[in-house]
Coordinates of C-alpha atoms and ligand atoms in Angstrom, one line a residue:
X1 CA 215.1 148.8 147.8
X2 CA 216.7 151.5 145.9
X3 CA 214.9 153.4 142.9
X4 CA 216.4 154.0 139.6
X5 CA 216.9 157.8 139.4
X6 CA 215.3 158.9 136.6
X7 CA 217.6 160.5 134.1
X8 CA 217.4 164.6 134.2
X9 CA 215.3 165.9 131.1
X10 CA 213.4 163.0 130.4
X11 CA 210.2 163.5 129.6
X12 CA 207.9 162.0 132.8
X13 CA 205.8 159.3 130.5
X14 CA 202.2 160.3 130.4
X15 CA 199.8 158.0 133.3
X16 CA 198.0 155.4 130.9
X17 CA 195.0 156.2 130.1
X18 CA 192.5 153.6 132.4
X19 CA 190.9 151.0 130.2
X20 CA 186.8 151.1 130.0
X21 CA 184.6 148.1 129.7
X22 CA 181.3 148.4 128.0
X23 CA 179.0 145.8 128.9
X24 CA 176.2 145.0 126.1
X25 CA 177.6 145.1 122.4
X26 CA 174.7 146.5 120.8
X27 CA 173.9 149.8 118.6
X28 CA 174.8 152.0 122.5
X29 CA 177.2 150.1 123.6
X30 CA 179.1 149.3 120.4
X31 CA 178.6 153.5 119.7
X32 CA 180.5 154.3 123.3
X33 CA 183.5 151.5 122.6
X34 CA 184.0 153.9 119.5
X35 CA 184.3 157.0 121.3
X36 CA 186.5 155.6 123.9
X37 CA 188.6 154.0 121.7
X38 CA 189.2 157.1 119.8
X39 CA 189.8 158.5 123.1
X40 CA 192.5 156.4 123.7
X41 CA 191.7 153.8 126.4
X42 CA 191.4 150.3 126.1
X43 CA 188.1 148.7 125.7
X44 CA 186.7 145.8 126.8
X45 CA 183.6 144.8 125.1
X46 CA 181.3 142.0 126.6
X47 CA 178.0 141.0 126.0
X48 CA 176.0 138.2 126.8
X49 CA 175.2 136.7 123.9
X50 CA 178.4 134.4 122.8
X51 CA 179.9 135.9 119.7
X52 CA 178.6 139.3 119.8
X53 CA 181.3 141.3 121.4
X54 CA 183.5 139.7 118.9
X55 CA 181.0 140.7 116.2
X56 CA 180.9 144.4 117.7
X57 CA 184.3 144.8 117.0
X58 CA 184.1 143.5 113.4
X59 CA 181.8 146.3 112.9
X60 CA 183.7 148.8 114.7
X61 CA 187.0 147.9 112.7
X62 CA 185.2 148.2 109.5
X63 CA 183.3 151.6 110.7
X64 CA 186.7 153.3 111.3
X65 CA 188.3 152.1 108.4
X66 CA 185.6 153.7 106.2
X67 CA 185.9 156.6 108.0
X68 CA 189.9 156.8 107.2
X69 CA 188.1 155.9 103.9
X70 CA 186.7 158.9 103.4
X71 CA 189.4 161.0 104.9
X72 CA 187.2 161.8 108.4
X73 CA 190.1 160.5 110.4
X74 CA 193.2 159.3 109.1
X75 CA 194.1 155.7 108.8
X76 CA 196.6 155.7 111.9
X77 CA 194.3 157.2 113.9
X78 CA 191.8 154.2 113.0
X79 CA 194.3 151.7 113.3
X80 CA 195.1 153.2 116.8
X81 CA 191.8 153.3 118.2
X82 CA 190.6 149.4 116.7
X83 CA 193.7 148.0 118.2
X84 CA 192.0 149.3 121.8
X85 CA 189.1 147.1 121.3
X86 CA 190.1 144.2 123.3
X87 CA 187.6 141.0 123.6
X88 CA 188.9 139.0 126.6
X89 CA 187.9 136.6 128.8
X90 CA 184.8 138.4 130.0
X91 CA 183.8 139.1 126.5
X92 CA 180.9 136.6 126.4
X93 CA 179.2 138.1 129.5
X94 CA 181.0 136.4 132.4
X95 CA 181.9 140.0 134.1
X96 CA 183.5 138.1 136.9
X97 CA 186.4 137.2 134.3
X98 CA 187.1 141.2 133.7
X99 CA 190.0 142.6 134.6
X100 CA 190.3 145.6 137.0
X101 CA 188.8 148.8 135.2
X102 CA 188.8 152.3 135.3
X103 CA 185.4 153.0 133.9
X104 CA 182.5 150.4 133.4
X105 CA 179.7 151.3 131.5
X106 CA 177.0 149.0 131.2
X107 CA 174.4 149.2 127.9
X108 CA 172.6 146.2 127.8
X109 CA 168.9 145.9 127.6
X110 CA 166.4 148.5 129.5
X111 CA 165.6 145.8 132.2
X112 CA 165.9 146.8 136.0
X113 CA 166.6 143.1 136.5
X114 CA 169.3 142.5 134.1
X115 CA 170.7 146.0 135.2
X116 CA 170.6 144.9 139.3
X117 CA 172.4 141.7 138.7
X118 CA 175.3 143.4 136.2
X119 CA 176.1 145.8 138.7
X120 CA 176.1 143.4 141.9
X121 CA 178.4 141.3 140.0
X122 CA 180.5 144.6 139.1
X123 CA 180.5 145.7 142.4
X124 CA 181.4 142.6 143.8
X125 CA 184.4 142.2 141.5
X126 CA 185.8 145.4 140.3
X127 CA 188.1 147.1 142.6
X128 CA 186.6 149.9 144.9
X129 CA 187.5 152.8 142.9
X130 CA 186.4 151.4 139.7
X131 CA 184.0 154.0 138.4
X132 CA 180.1 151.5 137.3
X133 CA 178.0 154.3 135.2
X134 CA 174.8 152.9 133.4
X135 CA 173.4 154.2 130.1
X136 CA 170.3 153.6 131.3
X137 CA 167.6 156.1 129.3
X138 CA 164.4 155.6 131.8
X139 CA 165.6 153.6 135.1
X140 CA 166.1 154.9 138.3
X141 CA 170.2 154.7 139.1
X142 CA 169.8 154.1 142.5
X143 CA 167.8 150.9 142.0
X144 CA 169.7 150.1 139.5
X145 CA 172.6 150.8 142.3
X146 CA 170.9 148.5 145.1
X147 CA 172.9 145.6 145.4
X148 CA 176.1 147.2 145.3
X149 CA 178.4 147.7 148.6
X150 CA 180.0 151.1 147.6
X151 CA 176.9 152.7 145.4
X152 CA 178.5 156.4 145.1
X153 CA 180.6 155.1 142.7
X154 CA 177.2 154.4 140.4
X155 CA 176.5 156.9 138.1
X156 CA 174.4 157.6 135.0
X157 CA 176.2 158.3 131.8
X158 CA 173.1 158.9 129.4
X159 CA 175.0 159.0 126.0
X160 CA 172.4 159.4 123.0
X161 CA 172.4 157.9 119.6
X162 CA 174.4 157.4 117.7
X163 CA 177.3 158.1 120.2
X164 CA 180.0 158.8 118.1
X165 CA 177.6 162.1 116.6
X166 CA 176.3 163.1 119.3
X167 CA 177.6 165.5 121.4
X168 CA 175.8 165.5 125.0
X169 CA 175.9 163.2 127.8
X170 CA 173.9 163.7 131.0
X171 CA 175.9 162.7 133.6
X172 CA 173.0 161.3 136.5
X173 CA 173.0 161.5 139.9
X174 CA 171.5 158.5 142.0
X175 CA 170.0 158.9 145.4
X176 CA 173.7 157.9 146.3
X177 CA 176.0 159.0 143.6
X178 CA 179.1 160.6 145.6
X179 CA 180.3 163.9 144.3
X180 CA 183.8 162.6 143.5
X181 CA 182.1 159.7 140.9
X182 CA 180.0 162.5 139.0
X183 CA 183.5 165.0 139.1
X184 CA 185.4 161.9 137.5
X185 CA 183.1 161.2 134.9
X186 CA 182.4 164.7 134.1
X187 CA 185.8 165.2 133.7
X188 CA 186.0 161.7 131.4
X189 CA 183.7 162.3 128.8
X190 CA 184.7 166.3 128.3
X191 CA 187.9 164.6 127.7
X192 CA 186.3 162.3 124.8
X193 CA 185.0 165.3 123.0
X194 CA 181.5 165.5 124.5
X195 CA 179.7 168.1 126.1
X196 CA 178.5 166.7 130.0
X197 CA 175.6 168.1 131.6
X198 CA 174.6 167.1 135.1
X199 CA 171.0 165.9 136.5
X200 CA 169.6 163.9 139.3
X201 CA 167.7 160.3 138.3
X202 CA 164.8 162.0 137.7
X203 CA 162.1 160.7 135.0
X204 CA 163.7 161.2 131.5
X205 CA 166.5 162.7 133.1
X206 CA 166.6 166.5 131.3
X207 CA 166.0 165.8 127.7
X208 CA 163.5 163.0 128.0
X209 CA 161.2 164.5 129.9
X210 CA 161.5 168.5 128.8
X211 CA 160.9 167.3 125.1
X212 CA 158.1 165.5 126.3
X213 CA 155.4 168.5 124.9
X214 CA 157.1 169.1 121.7
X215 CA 155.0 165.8 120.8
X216 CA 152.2 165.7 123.0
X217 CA 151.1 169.6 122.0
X218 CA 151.1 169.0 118.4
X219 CA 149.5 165.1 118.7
X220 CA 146.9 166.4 120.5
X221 CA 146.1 169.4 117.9
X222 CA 145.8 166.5 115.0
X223 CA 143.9 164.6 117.7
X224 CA 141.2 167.1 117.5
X225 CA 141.2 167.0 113.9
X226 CA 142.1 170.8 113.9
X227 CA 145.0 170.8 112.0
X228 CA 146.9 168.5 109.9
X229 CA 150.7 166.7 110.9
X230 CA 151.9 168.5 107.7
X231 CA 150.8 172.1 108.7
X232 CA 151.7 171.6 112.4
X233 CA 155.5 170.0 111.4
X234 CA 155.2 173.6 108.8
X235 CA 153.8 176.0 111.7
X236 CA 156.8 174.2 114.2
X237 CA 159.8 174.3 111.7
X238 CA 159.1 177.6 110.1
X239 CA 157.7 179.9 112.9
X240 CA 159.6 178.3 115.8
X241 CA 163.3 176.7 113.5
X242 CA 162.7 173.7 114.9
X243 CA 165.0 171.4 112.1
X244 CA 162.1 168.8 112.3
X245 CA 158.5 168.5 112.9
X246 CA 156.9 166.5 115.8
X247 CA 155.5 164.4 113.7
X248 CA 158.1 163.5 110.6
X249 CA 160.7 163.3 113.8
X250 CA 158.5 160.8 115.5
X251 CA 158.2 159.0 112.2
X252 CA 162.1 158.8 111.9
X253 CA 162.8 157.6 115.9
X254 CA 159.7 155.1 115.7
X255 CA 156.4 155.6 116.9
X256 CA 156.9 152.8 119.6
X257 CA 160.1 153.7 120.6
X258 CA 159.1 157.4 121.3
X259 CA 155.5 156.6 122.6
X260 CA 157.2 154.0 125.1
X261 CA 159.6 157.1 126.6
X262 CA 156.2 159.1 126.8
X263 CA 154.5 156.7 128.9
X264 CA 157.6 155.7 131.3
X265 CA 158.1 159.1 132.2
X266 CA 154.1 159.0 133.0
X267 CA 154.7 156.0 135.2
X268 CA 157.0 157.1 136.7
X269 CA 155.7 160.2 137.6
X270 CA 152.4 158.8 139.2
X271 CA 150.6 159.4 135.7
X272 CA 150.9 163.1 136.1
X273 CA 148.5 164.6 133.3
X274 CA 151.2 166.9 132.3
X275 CA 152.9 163.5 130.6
X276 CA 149.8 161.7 129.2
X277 CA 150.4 160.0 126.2
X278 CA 148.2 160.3 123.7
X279 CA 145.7 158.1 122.1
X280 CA 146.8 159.4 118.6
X281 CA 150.1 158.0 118.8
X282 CA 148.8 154.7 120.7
X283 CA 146.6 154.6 117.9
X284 CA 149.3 154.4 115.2
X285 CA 151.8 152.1 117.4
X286 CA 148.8 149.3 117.9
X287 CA 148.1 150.0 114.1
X288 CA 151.8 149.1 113.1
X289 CA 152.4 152.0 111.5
X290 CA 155.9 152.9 113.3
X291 CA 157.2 155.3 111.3
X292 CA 160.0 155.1 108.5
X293 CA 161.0 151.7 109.5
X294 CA 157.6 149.8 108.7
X295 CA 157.2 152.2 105.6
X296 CA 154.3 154.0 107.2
X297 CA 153.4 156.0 110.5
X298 CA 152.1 159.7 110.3
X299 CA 153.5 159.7 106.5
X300 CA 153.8 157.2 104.1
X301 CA 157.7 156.4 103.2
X302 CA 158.6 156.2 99.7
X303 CA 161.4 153.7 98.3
X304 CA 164.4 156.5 98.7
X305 CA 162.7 156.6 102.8
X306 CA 161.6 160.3 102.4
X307 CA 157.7 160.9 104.2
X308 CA 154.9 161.4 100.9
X309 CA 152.5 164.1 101.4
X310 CA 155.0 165.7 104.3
X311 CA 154.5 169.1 102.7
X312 CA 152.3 171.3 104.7
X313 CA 150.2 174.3 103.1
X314 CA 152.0 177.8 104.4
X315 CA 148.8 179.4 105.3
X316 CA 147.7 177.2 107.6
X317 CA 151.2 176.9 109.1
X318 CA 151.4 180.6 109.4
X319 CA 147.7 180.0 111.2
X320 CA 148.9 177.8 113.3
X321 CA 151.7 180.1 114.6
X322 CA 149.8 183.4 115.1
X323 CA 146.6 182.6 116.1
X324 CA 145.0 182.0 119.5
X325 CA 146.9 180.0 122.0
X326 CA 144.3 176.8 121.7
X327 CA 145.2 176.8 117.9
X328 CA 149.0 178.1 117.9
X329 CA 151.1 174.9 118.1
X330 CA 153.8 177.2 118.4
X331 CA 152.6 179.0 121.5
X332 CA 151.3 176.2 122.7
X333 CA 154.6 174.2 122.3
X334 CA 156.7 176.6 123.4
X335 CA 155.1 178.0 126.5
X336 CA 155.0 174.3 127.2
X337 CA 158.4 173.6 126.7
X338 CA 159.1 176.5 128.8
X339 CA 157.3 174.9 131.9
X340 CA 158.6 171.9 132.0
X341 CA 162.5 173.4 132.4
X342 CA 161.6 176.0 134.7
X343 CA 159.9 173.1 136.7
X344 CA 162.8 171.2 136.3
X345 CA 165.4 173.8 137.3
X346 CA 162.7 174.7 140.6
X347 CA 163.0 171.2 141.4
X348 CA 166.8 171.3 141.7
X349 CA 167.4 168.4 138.8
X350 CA 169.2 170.5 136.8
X351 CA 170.6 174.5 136.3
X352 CA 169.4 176.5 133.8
X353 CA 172.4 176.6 132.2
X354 CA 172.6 172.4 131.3
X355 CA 168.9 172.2 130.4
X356 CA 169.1 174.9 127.4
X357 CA 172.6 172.7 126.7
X358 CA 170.9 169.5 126.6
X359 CA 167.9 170.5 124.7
X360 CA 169.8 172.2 122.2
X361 CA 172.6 169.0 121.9
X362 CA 170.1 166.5 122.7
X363 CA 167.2 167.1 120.1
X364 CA 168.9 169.8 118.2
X365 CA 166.4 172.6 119.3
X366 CA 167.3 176.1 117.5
X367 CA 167.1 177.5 121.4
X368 CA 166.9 176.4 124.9
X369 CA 163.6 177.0 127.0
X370 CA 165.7 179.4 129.2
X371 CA 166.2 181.8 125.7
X372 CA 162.7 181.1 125.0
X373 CA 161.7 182.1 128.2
X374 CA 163.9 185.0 127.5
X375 CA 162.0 186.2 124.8
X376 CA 158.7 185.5 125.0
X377 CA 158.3 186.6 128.8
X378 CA 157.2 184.7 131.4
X379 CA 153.9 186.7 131.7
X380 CA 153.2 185.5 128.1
X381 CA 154.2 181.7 128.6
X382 CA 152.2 181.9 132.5
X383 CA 149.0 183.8 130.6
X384 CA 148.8 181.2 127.9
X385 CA 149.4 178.1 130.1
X386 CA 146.1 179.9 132.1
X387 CA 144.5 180.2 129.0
X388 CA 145.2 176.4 127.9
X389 CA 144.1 175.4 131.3
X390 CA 140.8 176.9 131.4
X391 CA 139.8 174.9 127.9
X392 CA 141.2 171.6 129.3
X393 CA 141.3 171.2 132.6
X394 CA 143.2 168.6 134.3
X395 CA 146.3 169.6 135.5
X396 CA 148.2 168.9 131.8
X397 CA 148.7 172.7 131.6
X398 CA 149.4 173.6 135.0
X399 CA 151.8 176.4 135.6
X400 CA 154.9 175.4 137.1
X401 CA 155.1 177.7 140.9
X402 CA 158.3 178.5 139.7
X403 CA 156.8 180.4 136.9
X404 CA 153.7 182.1 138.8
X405 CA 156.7 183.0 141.3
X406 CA 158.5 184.7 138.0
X407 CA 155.9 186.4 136.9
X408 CA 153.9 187.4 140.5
X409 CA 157.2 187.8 142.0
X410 CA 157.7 191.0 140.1
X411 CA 154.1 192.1 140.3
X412 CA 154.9 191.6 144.6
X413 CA 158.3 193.8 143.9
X414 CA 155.8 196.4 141.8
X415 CA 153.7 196.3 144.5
X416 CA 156.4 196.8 147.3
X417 CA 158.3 199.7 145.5
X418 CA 154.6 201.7 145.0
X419 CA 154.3 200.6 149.0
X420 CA 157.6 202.2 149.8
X421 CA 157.4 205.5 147.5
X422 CA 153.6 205.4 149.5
X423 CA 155.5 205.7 152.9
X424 CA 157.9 208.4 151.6
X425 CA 155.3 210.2 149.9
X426 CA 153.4 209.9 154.0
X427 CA 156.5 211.1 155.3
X428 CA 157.1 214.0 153.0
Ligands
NAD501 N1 168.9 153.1 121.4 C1 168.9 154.3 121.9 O1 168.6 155.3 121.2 C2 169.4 154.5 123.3 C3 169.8 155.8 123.7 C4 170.2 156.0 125.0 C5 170.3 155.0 125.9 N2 169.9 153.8 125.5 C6 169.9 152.7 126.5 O2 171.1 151.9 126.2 C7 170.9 150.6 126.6 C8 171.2 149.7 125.4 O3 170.3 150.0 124.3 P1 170.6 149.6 122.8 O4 169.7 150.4 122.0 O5 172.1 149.6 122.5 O6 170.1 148.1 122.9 P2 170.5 146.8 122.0 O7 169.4 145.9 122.0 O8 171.0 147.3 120.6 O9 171.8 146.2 122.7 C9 171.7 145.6 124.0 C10 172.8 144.5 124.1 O10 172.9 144.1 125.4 C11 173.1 142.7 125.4 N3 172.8 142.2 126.7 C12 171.6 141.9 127.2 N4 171.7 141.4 128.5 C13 173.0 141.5 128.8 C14 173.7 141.1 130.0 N5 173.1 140.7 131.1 N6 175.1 141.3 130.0 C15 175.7 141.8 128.9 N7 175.0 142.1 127.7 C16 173.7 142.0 127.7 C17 172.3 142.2 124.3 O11 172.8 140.9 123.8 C18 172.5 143.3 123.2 O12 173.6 143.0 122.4 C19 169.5 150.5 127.1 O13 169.5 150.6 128.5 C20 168.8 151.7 126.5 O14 167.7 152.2 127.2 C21 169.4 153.5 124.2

């Protein structure tokens, strides 16, 4: 066989880009066909329930046309990326109908069950190369991985809501992710405009589980009756530029939704004390009152959806932030905060660098707990984590090792350089 030879000066034709399937057509899923699409691959949308991928893409052609709409992208450029949805054979959930892929991502519902049979059948059918990433928020990826021949090609892609906003994606390792998976999908989604950071599968992955005492501090301060959710969401949004208070925040993502990440991250953790929910936000999710959705959780919600009675008094809030560590919600917080990612980083889930990323993409924090940590010392974040500890003990407010090592570490080098000028001073 001869080749043709190509013509001098013509441009080589760009590789196509490799189409994506998204398996499970709801608000994630439907969110990540979007930013794909813009992207420029072809998508494949299936879900299991007959109809909805179809549906999905109704509601994606419509989204992007609004958005030409309101000159956010132009109308080719919509045009372009809704004539990448593609709803095919495998569209109603029969994933052994999908064609070869570059990239599956799978969104359906947060069942290790559902997840485990999805990916054997991907596995199974989907050639060996083809890149199976879950969006999994709380599972572990190599369970999710089990049933598959080749697992390092299963990944985590943790992509948070709504996708086409939000910036960050933690790309997760499994137990048996290969190095050449995460590269690819790193390299994937930076092309699509977001920002990748990279963890191991552990329990609420980076931002899931550092956030986790930005609530708990704060519920447990109202808890106690000590201070108010209006002057603690004050003390936390004034004093320490968070853009929303624990408790208006928890109000807007739903008290159930929120209090069920809290506890799965305690499961999973052996019910470590540092991640016990709390029985004030149990207390409002068996109540009903879930937050802006059922027009009452922390704050009552108005007609227009705006909390009543959100407004907290400044000179409380400024107590709150300059008092004592038991009653400073932003001490308290913060030195918290700062914990759980030095903890994390100690641990080797994550580098320093992605967690103050994450947390700042992720939940919009003004800083990451690295700059914290930065500024508020950790002799000040390990002194009042002691201090917290000795008035509840129990292991919640344990110093991370990594931070006694911080903070002892330079006593011990204190200690060795007035041990060596000793010896000179002996030999003088
Ligand atoms: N909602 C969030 O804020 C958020 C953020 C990050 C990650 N996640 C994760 O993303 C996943 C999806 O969440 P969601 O909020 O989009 O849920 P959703 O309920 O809106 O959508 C899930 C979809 O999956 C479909 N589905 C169920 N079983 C399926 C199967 N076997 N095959 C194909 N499709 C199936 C359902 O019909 C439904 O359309 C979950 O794992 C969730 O933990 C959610």
């Amino acid at each position: 066989m001869t080749q043709t030879p190509q013509p001098s000066g013509t441009p080589s034709t760009p590789d196509a880009l490799p189409p994506v399937a998204v398996v499970g057509a709801g608000s994630m899923g439907a969110g990540i066909a979007q930013v794909a699409a813009q992207a420029g691959h072809d998508v494949h949308l299936v879900d299991v329930r007959p109809g909805a991928a179809a549906e999905a893409v109704e509601r994606l052609t419509s989204t992007l046309r609004k958005l030409a709409g309101k000159g956010k992208i132009t109308a080719d450029a919509a045009e372009e990326a809704i004539g990448h949805f593609v709803v095919g054979p495998a569209a109603d959930g029969d994933l052994t109908a999908l064609p070869p892929m570059g990239l599956v991502i799978e969104a359906a519902v947060e069942r290790l069950d559902v997840k485990q049979d999805i990916f054997r059948t991907l596995g199974s059918h989907q050639p060996a190369e083809t890149l199976l990433a879950s969006n999994t928020s709380s599972l572990d990826i190599a369970a999710i991985a089990e049933g598959v021949d080749e697992p390092g090609r299963v990944i985590g892609l943790h992509f948070f809501n709504p996708p086409p906003l939000m910036k960050l994606v933690e790309v997760v390792r499994g137990g048996n992710s290969s190095p050449q998976a995460l590269d690819r999908a790193t390299a994937l989604v930076r092309s699509w405009g977001k920002t990748p950071v990279r963890c191991t599968s552990t329990p609420g992955f980076i931002v899931n589980r550092v956030a986790r005492p930005f609530y708990g501090e704060a519920q447990r301060m109202a808890q106690r009756g000590s201070a108010s959710p209006a002057d603690l969401d004050l003390a936390l949004t004034r004093y320490a530029g968070f853009a929303m208070g624990p408790f208006r925040l928890t109000d807007l993502i739903g008290q159930d939704v929120n209090y069920a990440v809290g506890e799965s991250v305690w499961e999973q953790t052996d019910r470590d004390p540092r991640y016990e929910p709390t029985a004030y936000q149990k207390d409002l999710v068996d109540a009903g009152t879930l937050g802006r959705k059922s027009g009452r959780g922390v704050y009552a919600y108005g007609e227009d959806g705006a909390p009543q009675d959100a407004e907290g008094d400044e000179f409380a809030a400024r107590a709150l932030a300059t008092g004592p560590v038991e009653s400073n919600v932003v001490a308290r917080t913060l030195s918290m905060l700062v914990n759980e990612a030095v903890d994390l980083v100690h641990r080797g889930e994550a580098t320093r660098e992605d967690v103050d990323t994450a947390m700042r993409l992720g939940t919009n924090y003004p800083k990451g707990p690295f700059e914290w940590l930065d500024e508020l010392g950790a002799a000040t974040v390990l002194e009042n984590l002691r201090v917290m500890d000795a008035a509840y003990p129990g292991g919640r407010y344990r110093p991370s090792e990594a931070l006694v090592a911080l903070v002892e570490g330079a006593v011990e080098d204190g200690e060795a350089h007035t041990q060596k000028q000793n010896a000179r001073g002996d030999d003088a």
